[in-house]
Amino acid sequence: MRLLIDGYNLMYAAGIVGPPGRGVGGLERSRAALIQFVAGTLEPGDKSSAVVVFDAAGAPPGLPHTLLIDGVTIRFAKGYADADELLEELIAADNTPRRLTVVSSD
C-alpha cells in the first residue's frame, strides 16, 4: 500500500499541535511528533511506501525538499503553493493511483 499524508492536516486532526505561543521550535516539535507517530504506527514494510508532505511555501532557506526519517519519506512542498499541489502531482504521477491511500482533510 502506498500512503500519501498531508502532514499538517493530520497533525491538526490528531491534536498533535501544541497550543500557540509555546515558544520557539513548537511547530518543529509538532512535526517531529507526527513523524514519530506515523513511523511508529506503520508496519516496517509499509514505511518505505509512505510519504508525508508538509506545506513549505514560506520555508526558511536551507530547508531540504526531501528527508528520510525512520524509513518514512518526508517531503516539503517548496516551490508549490501548498502541500495539496504536491500531493496532486504525486497522485497524477503514480502508475496505480487507485491503490493509493491519501490522508488529508482537503
C-alpha positions as a Python dict, from the first residue, in 0.01 Angstrom:
ca = {
    (1, 'M'): (0, 0, 0),
    (2, 'R'): (134, 342, -92),
    (3, 'L'): (36, 608, 159),
    (4, 'L'): (35, 985, 99),
    (5, 'I'): (-27, 1207, 401),
    (6, 'D'): (-89, 1580, 421),
    (7, 'G'): (127, 1633, 729),
    (8, 'Y'): (-26, 1948, 871),
    (9, 'N'): (-381, 1826, 808),
    (10, 'L'): (-315, 1506, 1004),
    (11, 'M'): (-118, 1691, 1270),
    (12, 'Y'): (-411, 1922, 1345),
    (13, 'A'): (-676, 1650, 1314),
    (14, 'A'): (-484, 1424, 1554),
    (15, 'G'): (-429, 1706, 1803),
    (16, 'I'): (-52, 1676, 1780),
    (17, 'V'): (-5, 2053, 1756),
    (18, 'G'): (70, 2221, 2085),
    (19, 'P'): (-103, 2542, 2189),
    (20, 'P'): (11, 2861, 2015),
    (21, 'G'): (278, 3065, 2185),
    (22, 'R'): (465, 2766, 2329),
    (23, 'G'): (799, 2911, 2233),
    (24, 'V'): (1050, 2878, 1955),
    (25, 'G'): (1050, 2544, 1777),
    (26, 'G'): (695, 2443, 1866),
    (27, 'L'): (599, 2370, 1507),
    (28, 'E'): (917, 2170, 1452),
    (29, 'R'): (847, 1964, 1766),
    (30, 'S'): (491, 1902, 1648),
    (31, 'R'): (617, 1790, 1305),
    (32, 'A'): (868, 1557, 1470),
    (33, 'A'): (595, 1412, 1694),
    (34, 'L'): (373, 1347, 1389),
    (35, 'I'): (656, 1179, 1200),
    (36, 'Q'): (734, 965, 1505),
    (37, 'F'): (364, 874, 1531),
    (38, 'V'): (341, 777, 1163),
    (39, 'A'): (666, 579, 1168),
    (40, 'G'): (563, 403, 1489),
    (41, 'T'): (219, 316, 1357),
    (42, 'L'): (322, 168, 1023),
    (43, 'E'): (446, -186, 978),
    (44, 'P'): (815, -191, 886),
    (45, 'G'): (738, -299, 528),
    (46, 'D'): (490, -12, 480),
    (47, 'K'): (724, 268, 588),
    (48, 'S'): (913, 275, 258),
    (49, 'S'): (593, 345, 66),
    (50, 'A'): (472, 625, 296),
    (51, 'V'): (519, 992, 208),
    (52, 'V'): (432, 1275, 448),
    (53, 'V'): (402, 1613, 275),
    (54, 'F'): (425, 1945, 459),
    (55, 'D'): (344, 2293, 328),
    (56, 'A'): (661, 2494, 279),
    (57, 'A'): (572, 2799, 71),
    (58, 'G'): (733, 3032, 328),
    (59, 'A'): (1002, 2789, 434),
    (60, 'P'): (1333, 2923, 561),
    (61, 'P'): (1635, 2896, 333),
    (62, 'G'): (1820, 2570, 362),
    (63, 'L'): (1514, 2354, 431),
    (64, 'P'): (1559, 2035, 228),
    (65, 'H'): (1298, 1922, -23),
    (66, 'T'): (1307, 1561, 97),
    (67, 'L'): (1415, 1375, 411),
    (68, 'L'): (1406, 1009, 509),
    (69, 'I'): (1321, 966, 878),
    (70, 'D'): (1285, 618, 1029),
    (71, 'G'): (1208, 478, 684),
    (72, 'V'): (933, 731, 604),
    (73, 'T'): (984, 986, 324),
    (74, 'I'): (917, 1346, 429),
    (75, 'R'): (858, 1600, 153),
    (76, 'F'): (840, 1976, 194),
    (77, 'A'): (630, 2147, -74),
    (78, 'K'): (895, 2404, -161),
    (79, 'G'): (813, 2560, -495),
    (80, 'Y'): (444, 2464, -466),
    (81, 'A'): (152, 2675, -349),
    (82, 'D'): (85, 2422, -74),
    (83, 'A'): (108, 2054, 18),
    (84, 'D'): (-212, 1983, -176),
    (85, 'E'): (-47, 2084, -502),
    (86, 'L'): (246, 1848, -441),
    (87, 'L'): (11, 1568, -334),
    (88, 'E'): (-189, 1613, -656),
    (89, 'E'): (134, 1588, -856),
    (90, 'L'): (236, 1270, -671),
    (91, 'I'): (-108, 1117, -733),
    (92, 'A'): (-100, 1207, -1104),
    (93, 'A'): (250, 1059, -1142),
    (94, 'D'): (158, 728, -976),
    (95, 'N'): (114, 425, -1206),
    (96, 'T'): (-178, 292, -999),
    (97, 'P'): (-339, 594, -832),
    (98, 'R'): (-648, 397, -727),
    (99, 'R'): (-424, 190, -499),
    (100, 'L'): (-306, 499, -311),
    (101, 'T'): (-434, 585, 33),
    (102, 'V'): (-441, 963, 74),
    (103, 'V'): (-482, 1118, 418),
    (104, 'S'): (-599, 1478, 401),
    (105, 'S'): (-885, 1691, 522),
    (106, 'D'): (-893, 1886, 193),
}
